[in-house]
Amino acid sequence: MPPLTSPSARGTNPSSAALPIDCWYALADSASVGRDLLGVRALDRPVLLYRTTDGRAVALEDRCAHRAYPLSLGRLDGDVVRCGLCGFGHAPDGACVAVPSQPQVPLGARVAALPVAERDGLVWVWLGEPGRSVRHRVPELPWLTGDGWGVVGGQREVDAGYLVLHENFADVTQVPFVAPEIAPSVLGGQAPDLTVEVTETTVTLRRTFPPAPLPGWQASLVGAAAGDDYATAHAGFFLSPAAWVDHWDVTGPDGSRARLRFTQLVTPVEAGRSRVLWRVSRDFAVGDASAGTRVAGLFEEYYGRVFTAMETVQAILDRDGPGPEVNVSADVAALRVREIIAAMLAGQRPVRAAQRAAHP
Amino acid sequence: MSEGSTISGTRTTVREHEGDLVVESAEVVAEDVVVLTLVDPDGDSLPPWTPGAHVDLILTEDLIRQYSLCGDPSDSRTIRVAVLRSPDSRGGSALVHDRLRTGATVRVRGPRNHFPLIASPRYIFIGGGIGITPILPMIAEAEASRADWQLYYGGRSRASMAFLDELTRYGDRVTLVPQDELGLLDLTTILGDPRADTLVYCCGPEPLLAAVEERCATDWPVAALHLERFAAKVSQAPAGGERSFELVLAGSGLTLTVPPDKSVFQVIEEAGVSVLGSCHEGICGTCEQVVLDGEVDHRDSVLSESERAANDAMMVCVSRCSSDRLTLDL
Ligand code: FES
Ligand code: FES
């Protein structure tokens, strides 16, 4: 068996019930946040998203200051959210500004306003202690909106925890098994060397494959001639519990390059349940609408299969508990992701306590 | 890598992030203290980090020094380190002061963090001299978290103490104790009120660390104290010299021998197993490994007394084994 490296001893196997709170999460894509109220769940909390009249994205606790009723079932009155049950008005900073039954607003009545950052076509929300948000970075994902990229994508709620998902993204061995027809043909052959590069909070894995024919769908889109062999470079990036990115770059016999970026944005909805926004960006056949439709269809199907497999993993973990695991050397990236998340969880107060602090 | 490992496929190498950075500015901020601001030459983003993290500056092939990051973790463009020119160093800090001028290039490895800031409603921070560096981002974090905190910062003299300007904005949360005016930090008073809701973070010269450790041992909760050493604690070879022992790498299925003149780390590497290492002095914590069996003879400066007693982890660059066989989960 090839050597397995386990760089740190402490804190493996974090409980999947704990959720990393010190992290920006992409709760929605920018297009779906507008003048209609949008309710989503994240880190076991209800969140309301909308846009003010001047276009600023706002995130509020989706629970009225008055009673247990979601603000997302109310309506917008200018920038003020009117509750659908008895009409309390809430400003974008969460303060209760109007109560229909009396002229005075109860002193200090408010819902939590959550820090928001909008970037790369995504609405990122900070669910931890608000003051800490400015100390953490939002991942940079320029290929989601940049010139020269064609982007397709989708979204799905998956009955699998964020950790199960990340360990799957870190598993370089499974694409050819889950989706043989879209996998680069090189994946079926001898596995190339794997380099795993770590920092305090990130993991990067890299491998390069010798020249081989492209999978059919990609060959036609890049205009590869029959018999052309392309060298493939893969890099996978664990950026934070909220984002895993894969780069698949191919170089043809004439030196021409074609790049693919797979972005998987994970938001823990609750323990054992996640929302994933996935995007596939390509820098070839960019203006070609039928190419977009084709790529979207292929990867809709691919992600569907992956997420279903992850739901199966989660169901078995839930039913039979975490059994013994055999790790092989290619699992080192997944193990390192576990360690990083364990360190994050060890450093934070329990999510529940932090929530209570935000709701005196 | 061992020859045999290629047969079954993937060879895996693990390494820390490393890159050449350029000195954007080198500014003397106190007597013998220079602050370097480092950027990627292409303007690329630098890896994220959290308070307490440090990097290696690879000054020459065998002159590698650890420095705490003391800037703002949300700044993706630059990192900042502060370096004291120390007369007794083996040349690392002098080289930084003399050669790393604006525009110079230096190889940087990391960041990594063995001094993480755990969330808490209250903190006591104690910084001695250049030990203030990891504390700077910690107090900014504590402030952002609306925690209740105090910093006690001691140094030889005001002129020798870096970052006094940056600290003024925190008002009376910060107590400055220049030794030539006020004497040593009064640990009896500073640590006189042990509380279950308070964590103590300390970084500084060895005598300060030892005194804080001793003070906390009597009546503070075991997990309250967090400290970081940037110089190795003195640890001796046993009387009669080092002995050899058997080393079993359970995951790799290898049984090896560690001779008296080699470290566990060296023997693992020579067997072709990829492990991370940095300082090779037992101070950075990079080479930590899981221990499955055997009595560890701890020689590092990273693990606390209780972590040593647990006998489930060790720094393989310096620590050895006092029983005949050591089994690692590797
Ligand atoms: S529940 Fe919202 S106003 Fe009464
Ligand atoms: S390499 Fe630094 S502690 Fe072992």
Short mmCIF file of N, CA, C and O in Angstrom, two decimals, chain B residues 159-232:
data_model
loop_
_atom_site.label_atom_id
_atom_site.label_comp_id
_atom_site.label_asym_id
_atom_site.label_seq_id
_atom_site.Cartn_x
_atom_site.Cartn_y
_atom_site.Cartn_z
N ALA B 159 11.21 52.67 23.81
CA ALA B 159 11.80 52.75 22.47
C ALA B 159 11.98 51.37 21.84
O ALA B 159 12.07 51.24 20.62
N SER B 160 12.04 50.35 22.67
CA SER B 160 12.24 49.00 22.13
C SER B 160 10.92 48.31 21.82
O SER B 160 10.90 47.21 21.27
N MET B 161 9.81 48.94 22.21
CA MET B 161 8.52 48.25 22.09
C MET B 161 7.81 48.65 20.80
O MET B 161 7.46 49.82 20.60
N ALA B 162 7.57 47.65 19.93
CA ALA B 162 6.96 47.91 18.63
C ALA B 162 5.45 48.09 18.75
O ALA B 162 4.84 47.59 19.69
N PHE B 163 4.87 48.81 17.80
CA PHE B 163 3.41 48.92 17.61
C PHE B 163 2.70 49.75 18.68
O PHE B 163 1.48 49.63 18.84
N LEU B 164 3.43 50.60 19.42
CA LEU B 164 2.76 51.39 20.45
C LEU B 164 1.68 52.29 19.84
O LEU B 164 0.61 52.45 20.42
N ASP B 165 1.95 52.83 18.64
CA ASP B 165 0.94 53.68 17.97
C ASP B 165 -0.36 52.92 17.74
O ASP B 165 -1.44 53.39 18.04
N GLU B 166 -0.20 51.71 17.15
CA GLU B 166 -1.40 50.92 16.83
C GLU B 166 -2.18 50.56 18.07
O GLU B 166 -3.39 50.33 18.02
N LEU B 167 -1.49 50.48 19.20
CA LEU B 167 -2.16 50.02 20.41
C LEU B 167 -2.91 51.13 21.13
O LEU B 167 -3.80 50.85 21.94
N THR B 168 -2.59 52.40 20.81
CA THR B 168 -3.24 53.49 21.56
C THR B 168 -4.75 53.51 21.34
O THR B 168 -5.49 53.88 22.24
N ARG B 169 -5.20 53.05 20.15
CA ARG B 169 -6.63 53.15 19.88
C ARG B 169 -7.47 52.24 20.78
O ARG B 169 -8.68 52.35 20.83
N TYR B 170 -6.82 51.29 21.46
CA TYR B 170 -7.58 50.41 22.34
C TYR B 170 -7.73 50.98 23.75
O TYR B 170 -8.33 50.34 24.61
N GLY B 171 -7.15 52.17 23.98
CA GLY B 171 -7.36 52.84 25.27
C GLY B 171 -6.88 52.02 26.44
O GLY B 171 -5.81 51.40 26.38
N ASP B 172 -7.71 51.98 27.50
CA ASP B 172 -7.21 51.36 28.74
C ASP B 172 -7.33 49.84 28.74
O ASP B 172 -7.08 49.20 29.76
N ARG B 173 -7.69 49.25 27.60
CA ARG B 173 -7.59 47.79 27.53
C ARG B 173 -6.12 47.36 27.50
O ARG B 173 -5.79 46.21 27.78
N VAL B 174 -5.25 48.30 27.09
CA VAL B 174 -3.83 47.98 26.93
C VAL B 174 -3.03 48.60 28.07
O VAL B 174 -3.15 49.79 28.35
N THR B 175 -2.20 47.79 28.73
CA THR B 175 -1.31 48.29 29.77
C THR B 175 0.12 48.08 29.31
O THR B 175 0.53 46.95 29.03
N LEU B 176 0.86 49.20 29.17
CA LEU B 176 2.25 49.10 28.72
C LEU B 176 3.16 49.08 29.94
O LEU B 176 2.99 49.88 30.86
N VAL B 177 4.12 48.16 29.93
CA VAL B 177 5.03 48.05 31.07
C VAL B 177 6.49 48.05 30.59
O VAL B 177 7.11 46.99 30.46
N PRO B 178 7.04 49.26 30.28
CA PRO B 178 8.47 49.31 29.95
C PRO B 178 9.28 49.02 31.22
O PRO B 178 9.05 49.65 32.25
N GLN B 179 10.19 48.10 31.11
CA GLN B 179 10.91 47.64 32.30
C GLN B 179 11.73 48.74 32.96
O GLN B 179 11.78 48.82 34.19
N ASP B 180 12.32 49.63 32.14
CA ASP B 180 13.17 50.67 32.72
C ASP B 180 12.37 51.72 33.50
O ASP B 180 12.93 52.47 34.28
N GLU B 181 11.06 51.78 33.25
CA GLU B 181 10.23 52.72 34.01
C GLU B 181 9.46 52.01 35.11
O GLU B 181 9.30 52.53 36.22
N LEU B 182 8.92 50.82 34.81
CA LEU B 182 7.95 50.20 35.71
C LEU B 182 8.34 48.80 36.20
O LEU B 182 7.59 48.17 36.95
N GLY B 183 9.48 48.32 35.77
CA GLY B 183 9.89 46.97 36.20
C GLY B 183 9.22 45.89 35.37
O GLY B 183 8.70 46.15 34.29
N LEU B 184 9.25 44.68 35.89
CA LEU B 184 8.72 43.53 35.15
C LEU B 184 7.20 43.49 35.23
O LEU B 184 6.59 44.13 36.09
N LEU B 185 6.58 42.72 34.30
CA LEU B 185 5.13 42.51 34.35
C LEU B 185 4.78 41.86 35.70
O LEU B 185 5.43 40.91 36.12
N ASP B 186 3.75 42.40 36.34
CA ASP B 186 3.37 41.90 37.66
C ASP B 186 2.37 40.75 37.49
O ASP B 186 1.15 40.95 37.52
N LEU B 187 2.90 39.55 37.29
CA LEU B 187 2.04 38.42 36.96
C LEU B 187 1.10 38.05 38.10
O LEU B 187 0.01 37.53 37.87
N THR B 188 1.52 38.30 39.32
CA THR B 188 0.67 37.96 40.46
C THR B 188 -0.65 38.72 40.38
O THR B 188 -1.72 38.17 40.61
N THR B 189 -0.57 39.99 40.00
CA THR B 189 -1.79 40.78 39.87
C THR B 189 -2.52 40.45 38.57
O THR B 189 -3.74 40.22 38.56
N ILE B 190 -1.77 40.38 37.45
CA ILE B 190 -2.39 40.15 36.14
C ILE B 190 -3.17 38.85 36.13
O ILE B 190 -4.27 38.77 35.59
N LEU B 191 -2.60 37.81 36.74
CA LEU B 191 -3.23 36.49 36.73
C LEU B 191 -3.85 36.16 38.09
O LEU B 191 -4.08 34.99 38.41
N GLY B 192 -4.15 37.21 38.85
CA GLY B 192 -4.59 37.01 40.23
C GLY B 192 -6.05 36.61 40.38
O GLY B 192 -6.50 36.30 41.49
N ASP B 193 -6.79 36.63 39.26
CA ASP B 193 -8.23 36.36 39.37
C ASP B 193 -8.62 35.24 38.41
O ASP B 193 -9.20 35.49 37.35
N PRO B 194 -8.27 34.00 38.75
CA PRO B 194 -8.57 32.89 37.83
C PRO B 194 -10.07 32.78 37.59
O PRO B 194 -10.85 32.79 38.54
N ARG B 195 -10.48 32.72 36.33
CA ARG B 195 -11.91 32.66 36.01
C ARG B 195 -12.15 31.62 34.94
O ARG B 195 -11.37 31.49 33.99
N ALA B 196 -13.24 30.92 35.06
CA ALA B 196 -13.56 29.86 34.11
C ALA B 196 -13.90 30.41 32.73
O ALA B 196 -13.83 29.70 31.73
N ASP B 197 -14.30 31.70 32.65
CA ASP B 197 -14.71 32.25 31.36
C ASP B 197 -13.58 33.00 30.65
O ASP B 197 -13.82 33.74 29.71
N THR B 198 -12.34 32.83 31.12
CA THR B 198 -11.24 33.63 30.59
C THR B 198 -10.13 32.73 30.05
O THR B 198 -9.76 31.74 30.67
N LEU B 199 -9.61 33.09 28.87
CA LEU B 199 -8.45 32.40 28.32
C LEU B 199 -7.24 33.33 28.40
O LEU B 199 -7.37 34.54 28.24
N VAL B 200 -6.08 32.72 28.66
CA VAL B 200 -4.83 33.49 28.77
C VAL B 200 -3.96 33.14 27.57
O VAL B 200 -3.70 31.96 27.30
N TYR B 201 -3.54 34.16 26.82
CA TYR B 201 -2.63 33.95 25.67
C TYR B 201 -1.35 34.70 25.94
O TYR B 201 -1.38 35.89 26.27
N CYS B 202 -0.23 34.01 25.81
CA CYS B 202 1.05 34.63 26.13
C CYS B 202 2.11 34.26 25.11
O CYS B 202 2.22 33.10 24.69
N CYS B 203 2.88 35.25 24.69
CA CYS B 203 4.03 35.00 23.82
C CYS B 203 5.14 35.95 24.22
O CYS B 203 4.88 37.14 24.49
N GLY B 204 6.35 35.45 24.30
CA GLY B 204 7.46 36.30 24.71
C GLY B 204 8.69 35.47 24.99
O GLY B 204 8.75 34.30 24.61
N PRO B 205 9.67 36.07 25.66
CA PRO B 205 10.91 35.34 25.94
C PRO B 205 10.68 34.21 26.95
O PRO B 205 9.71 34.26 27.73
N GLU B 206 11.56 33.24 26.93
CA GLU B 206 11.40 32.03 27.74
C GLU B 206 11.16 32.31 29.24
O GLU B 206 10.26 31.69 29.83
N PRO B 207 11.88 33.23 29.87
CA PRO B 207 11.63 33.45 31.31
C PRO B 207 10.18 33.89 31.58
O PRO B 207 9.57 33.45 32.56
N LEU B 208 9.63 34.72 30.69
CA LEU B 208 8.24 35.17 30.86
C LEU B 208 7.28 33.98 30.70
O LEU B 208 6.37 33.78 31.51
N LEU B 209 7.53 33.17 29.65
CA LEU B 209 6.65 32.02 29.41
C LEU B 209 6.69 31.07 30.61
O LEU B 209 5.66 30.59 31.08
N ALA B 210 7.88 30.82 31.12
CA ALA B 210 8.03 29.90 32.25
C ALA B 210 7.30 30.46 33.48
O ALA B 210 6.62 29.72 34.19
N ALA B 211 7.43 31.77 33.69
CA ALA B 211 6.78 32.38 34.86
C ALA B 211 5.26 32.33 34.74
O ALA B 211 4.55 32.04 35.71
N VAL B 212 4.75 32.57 33.51
CA VAL B 212 3.30 32.52 33.30
C VAL B 212 2.79 31.09 33.48
O VAL B 212 1.76 30.86 34.11
N GLU B 213 3.54 30.14 32.94
CA GLU B 213 3.17 28.73 33.09
C GLU B 213 3.07 28.36 34.56
O GLU B 213 2.11 27.72 35.00
N GLU B 214 4.08 28.78 35.30
CA GLU B 214 4.12 28.44 36.72
C GLU B 214 2.96 29.09 37.47
O GLU B 214 2.28 28.46 38.27
N ARG B 215 2.70 30.35 37.14
CA ARG B 215 1.64 31.09 37.82
C ARG B 215 0.27 30.46 37.53
O ARG B 215 -0.58 30.35 38.40
N CYS B 216 0.06 30.06 36.26
CA CYS B 216 -1.24 29.50 35.87
C CYS B 216 -1.44 28.09 36.42
O CYS B 216 -2.57 27.64 36.61
N ALA B 217 -0.33 27.37 36.64
CA ALA B 217 -0.43 25.97 37.07
C ALA B 217 -1.13 25.85 38.41
O ALA B 217 -1.80 24.85 38.68
N THR B 218 -1.00 26.85 39.26
CA THR B 218 -1.54 26.71 40.61
C THR B 218 -3.06 26.77 40.66
O THR B 218 -3.70 25.87 41.18
N ASP B 219 -3.67 27.80 40.06
CA ASP B 219 -5.12 27.88 40.27
C ASP B 219 -5.96 28.21 39.03
O ASP B 219 -7.16 28.39 39.13
N TRP B 220 -5.34 28.25 37.84
CA TRP B 220 -6.15 28.47 36.63
C TRP B 220 -6.63 27.12 36.08
O TRP B 220 -5.93 26.12 36.24
N PRO B 221 -7.78 27.09 35.41
CA PRO B 221 -8.22 25.84 34.75
C PRO B 221 -7.15 25.37 33.76
O PRO B 221 -6.47 26.20 33.14
N VAL B 222 -7.01 24.06 33.62
CA VAL B 222 -5.92 23.49 32.81
C VAL B 222 -5.90 24.04 31.38
O VAL B 222 -4.86 24.33 30.82
N ALA B 223 -7.09 24.18 30.78
CA ALA B 223 -7.13 24.55 29.37
C ALA B 223 -7.08 26.06 29.15
O ALA B 223 -7.14 26.52 28.01
N ALA B 224 -6.93 26.84 30.23
CA ALA B 224 -7.02 28.29 30.06
C ALA B 224 -5.80 28.90 29.39
O ALA B 224 -5.90 29.85 28.63
N LEU B 225 -4.63 28.32 29.65
CA LEU B 225 -3.39 28.95 29.17
C LEU B 225 -2.99 28.48 27.78
O LEU B 225 -2.93 27.28 27.50
N HIS B 226 -2.71 29.45 26.90
CA HIS B 226 -2.20 29.16 25.56
C HIS B 226 -0.93 29.96 25.39
O HIS B 226 -0.96 31.17 25.54
N LEU B 227 0.17 29.29 25.07
CA LEU B 227 1.37 30.08 24.83
C LEU B 227 2.14 29.56 23.65
O LEU B 227 1.95 28.45 23.18
N GLU B 228 2.98 30.42 23.13
CA GLU B 228 3.77 30.03 21.96
C GLU B 228 5.23 30.35 22.21
O GLU B 228 5.58 31.43 22.65
N ARG B 229 6.06 29.36 21.89
CA ARG B 229 7.51 29.52 22.03
C ARG B 229 8.10 29.69 20.65
O ARG B 229 7.77 28.95 19.74
N PHE B 230 9.01 30.66 20.51
CA PHE B 230 9.72 30.73 19.24
C PHE B 230 11.16 30.32 19.38
O PHE B 230 11.96 30.41 18.47
N ALA B 231 11.53 29.86 20.56
CA ALA B 231 12.86 29.27 20.73
C ALA B 231 12.63 27.97 21.46
O ALA B 231 11.75 27.87 22.31
N ALA B 232 13.40 26.96 21.12
CA ALA B 232 13.17 25.66 21.72
C ALA B 232 13.51 25.68 23.20
O ALA B 232 14.47 26.32 23.63
#
